[in-house]
One Martini backbone bead per residue (centre of mass of N, CA, C, O) as a GRO file, in nm:
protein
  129
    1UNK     BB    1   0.091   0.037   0.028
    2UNK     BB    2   0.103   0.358  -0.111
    3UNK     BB    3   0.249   0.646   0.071
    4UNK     BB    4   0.203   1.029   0.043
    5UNK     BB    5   0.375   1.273   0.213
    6UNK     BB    6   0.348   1.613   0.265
    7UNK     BB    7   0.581   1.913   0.326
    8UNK     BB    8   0.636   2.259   0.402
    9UNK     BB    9   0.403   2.435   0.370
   10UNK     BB   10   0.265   2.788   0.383
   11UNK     BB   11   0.373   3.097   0.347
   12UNK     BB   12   0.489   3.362   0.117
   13UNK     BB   13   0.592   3.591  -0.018
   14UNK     BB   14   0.686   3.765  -0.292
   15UNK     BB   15   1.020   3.628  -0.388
   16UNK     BB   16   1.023   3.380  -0.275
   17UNK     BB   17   1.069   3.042  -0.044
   18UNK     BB   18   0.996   2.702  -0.084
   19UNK     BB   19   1.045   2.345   0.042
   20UNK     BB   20   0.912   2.075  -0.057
   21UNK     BB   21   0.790   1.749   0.048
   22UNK     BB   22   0.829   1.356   0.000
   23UNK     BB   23   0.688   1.110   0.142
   24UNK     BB   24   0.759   0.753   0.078
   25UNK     BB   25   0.537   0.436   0.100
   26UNK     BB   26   0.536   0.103  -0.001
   27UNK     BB   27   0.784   0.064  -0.203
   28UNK     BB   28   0.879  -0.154  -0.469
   29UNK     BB   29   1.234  -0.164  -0.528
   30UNK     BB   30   1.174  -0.318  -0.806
   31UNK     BB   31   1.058  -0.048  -0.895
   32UNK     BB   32   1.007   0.187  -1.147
   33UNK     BB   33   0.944   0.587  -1.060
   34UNK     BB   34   0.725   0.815  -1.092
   35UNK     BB   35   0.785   1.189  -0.963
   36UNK     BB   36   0.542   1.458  -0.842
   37UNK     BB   37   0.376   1.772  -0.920
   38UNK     BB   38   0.071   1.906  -0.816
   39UNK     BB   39  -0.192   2.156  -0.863
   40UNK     BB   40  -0.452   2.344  -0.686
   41UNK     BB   41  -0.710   2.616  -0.769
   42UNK     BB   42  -0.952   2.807  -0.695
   43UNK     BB   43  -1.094   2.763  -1.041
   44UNK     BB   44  -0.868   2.569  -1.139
   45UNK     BB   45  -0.661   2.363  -1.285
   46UNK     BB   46  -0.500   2.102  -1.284
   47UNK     BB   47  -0.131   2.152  -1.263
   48UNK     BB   48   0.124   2.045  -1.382
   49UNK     BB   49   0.506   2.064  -1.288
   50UNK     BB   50   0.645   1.787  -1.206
   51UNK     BB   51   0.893   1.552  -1.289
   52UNK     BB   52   1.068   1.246  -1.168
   53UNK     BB   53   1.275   0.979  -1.267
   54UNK     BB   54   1.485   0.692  -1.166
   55UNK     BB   55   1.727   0.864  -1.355
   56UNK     BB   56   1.675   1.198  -1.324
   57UNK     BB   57   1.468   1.283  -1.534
   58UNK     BB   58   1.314   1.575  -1.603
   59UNK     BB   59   1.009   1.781  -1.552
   60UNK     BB   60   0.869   2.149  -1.671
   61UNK     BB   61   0.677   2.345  -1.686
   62UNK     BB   62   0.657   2.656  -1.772
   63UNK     BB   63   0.585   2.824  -1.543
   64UNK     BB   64   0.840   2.697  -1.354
   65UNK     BB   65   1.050   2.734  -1.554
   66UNK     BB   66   1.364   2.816  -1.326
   67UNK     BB   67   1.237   2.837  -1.031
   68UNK     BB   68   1.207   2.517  -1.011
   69UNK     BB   69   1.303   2.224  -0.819
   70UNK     BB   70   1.348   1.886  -0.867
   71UNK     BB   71   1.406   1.592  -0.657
   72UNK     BB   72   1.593   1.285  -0.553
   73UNK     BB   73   1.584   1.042  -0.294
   74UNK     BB   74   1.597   0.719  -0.272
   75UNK     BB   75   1.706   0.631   0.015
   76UNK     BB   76   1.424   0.811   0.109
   77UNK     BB   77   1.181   0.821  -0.086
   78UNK     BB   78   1.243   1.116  -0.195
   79UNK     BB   79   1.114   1.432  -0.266
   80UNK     BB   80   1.136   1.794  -0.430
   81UNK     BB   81   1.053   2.141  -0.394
   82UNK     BB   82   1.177   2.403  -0.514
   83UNK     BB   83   1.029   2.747  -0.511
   84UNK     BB   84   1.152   3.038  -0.667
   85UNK     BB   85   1.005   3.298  -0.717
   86UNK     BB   86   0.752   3.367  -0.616
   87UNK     BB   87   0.387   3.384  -0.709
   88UNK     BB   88   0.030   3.453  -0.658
   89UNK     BB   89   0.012   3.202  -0.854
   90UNK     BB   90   0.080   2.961  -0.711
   91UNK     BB   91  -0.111   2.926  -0.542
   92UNK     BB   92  -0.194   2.594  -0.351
   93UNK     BB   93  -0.270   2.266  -0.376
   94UNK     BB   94   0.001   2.060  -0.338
   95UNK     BB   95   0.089   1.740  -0.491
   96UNK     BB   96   0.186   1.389  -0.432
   97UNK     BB   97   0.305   1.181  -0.698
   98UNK     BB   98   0.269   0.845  -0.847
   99UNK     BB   99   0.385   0.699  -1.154
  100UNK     BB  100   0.461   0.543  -1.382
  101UNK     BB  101   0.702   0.579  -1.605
  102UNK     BB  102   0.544   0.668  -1.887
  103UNK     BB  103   0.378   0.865  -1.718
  104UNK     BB  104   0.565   1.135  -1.676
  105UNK     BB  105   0.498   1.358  -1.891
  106UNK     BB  106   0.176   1.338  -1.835
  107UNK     BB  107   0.179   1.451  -1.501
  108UNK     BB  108   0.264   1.776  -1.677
  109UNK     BB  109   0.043   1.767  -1.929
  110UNK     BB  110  -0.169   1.561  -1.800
  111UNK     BB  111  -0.301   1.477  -1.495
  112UNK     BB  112  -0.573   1.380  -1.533
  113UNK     BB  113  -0.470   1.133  -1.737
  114UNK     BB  114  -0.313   1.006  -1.460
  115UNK     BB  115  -0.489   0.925  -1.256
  116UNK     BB  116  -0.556   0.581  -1.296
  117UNK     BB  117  -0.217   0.563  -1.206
  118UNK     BB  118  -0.219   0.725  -0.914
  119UNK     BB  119  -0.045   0.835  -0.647
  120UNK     BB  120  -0.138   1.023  -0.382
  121UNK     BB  121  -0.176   1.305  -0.171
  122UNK     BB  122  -0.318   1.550   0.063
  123UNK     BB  123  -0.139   1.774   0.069
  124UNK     BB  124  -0.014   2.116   0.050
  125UNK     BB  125  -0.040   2.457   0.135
  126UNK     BB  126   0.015   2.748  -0.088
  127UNK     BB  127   0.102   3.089  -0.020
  128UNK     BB  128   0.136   3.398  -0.219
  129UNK     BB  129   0.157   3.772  -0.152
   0.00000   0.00000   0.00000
C-alpha cells in the first residue's frame, strides 16, 4: 500500500522560497517510478509542475520553469521541490503524485490524464501574497 505524505508548505511573499517534501512508503524497491508535483487552486484546472524519473531525468511546466527545481533521494524514498521566485500565481494545494514511468511527462502535461494510474498524497497548502 503506498502512501505519500507531503510537508513544508506555508505562506511566503512574492519573490520568496519555500521547499516542499514527500515522503513515500510502501514502495516496491525492485519497481521504477516517477514522481512529481501537481497543483490545484481554486477555480482553476489542476497543473502539472514537474516530475523525476528513477533514472533523475526530469520534466518542468513551463509556468514554473526555472523558478522550480524537483530532486529526488532514492534512498529515503523522497523527493522534493525548491520553489524559488515565487508568485501569487502560484498559490494553491500542491500534490505529490506517484505514476509509472511512462506516465512521467504526461503527470505534467496532463495531469487529469495520469490519474487512474496515480498514487496521490493529501496534498500541502502554498499561498504567496
Amino acid at each position: 500500500h503506498v502512501q505519500l505524505v507531503e510537508s513544508g508548505g506555508g505562506s511566503v511573499q512574492a519573490g520568496g522560497s519555500l521547499r516542499l517534501s514527500c515522503v513515500a512508503s510502501g514502495l516496491d524497491s525492485s519497481q521504477r517510478y516517477c514522481m512529481g508535483w501537481f497543483r490545484q487552486a481554486p477555480g482553476k484546472e489542476r497543473e502539472g509542475l514537474a516530475a523525476i524519473d528513477s533514472d533523475g531525468s526530469t520534466s518542468y511546466a513551463d509556468s514554473v520553469k526555472g523558478r522550480f527545481t524537483i530532486s529526488r533521494d532514492n534512498d529515503k524514498d523522497t523527493i522534493y521541490l525548491q520553489m524559488d521566485s515565487m508568485k501569487p500565481e502560484d498559490t494553491g494545494v500542491y500534490v505529490c503524485v506517484k505514476v509509472p514511468p511512462p506516465y512521467c511527462h504526461g503527470l505534467v502535461v496532463d495531469p487529469w490524464g495520469v490519474a487512474g494510474v496515480m498514487n496521490r498524497g493529501q496534498g500541502t497548502q502554498v499561498t504567496v501574497s
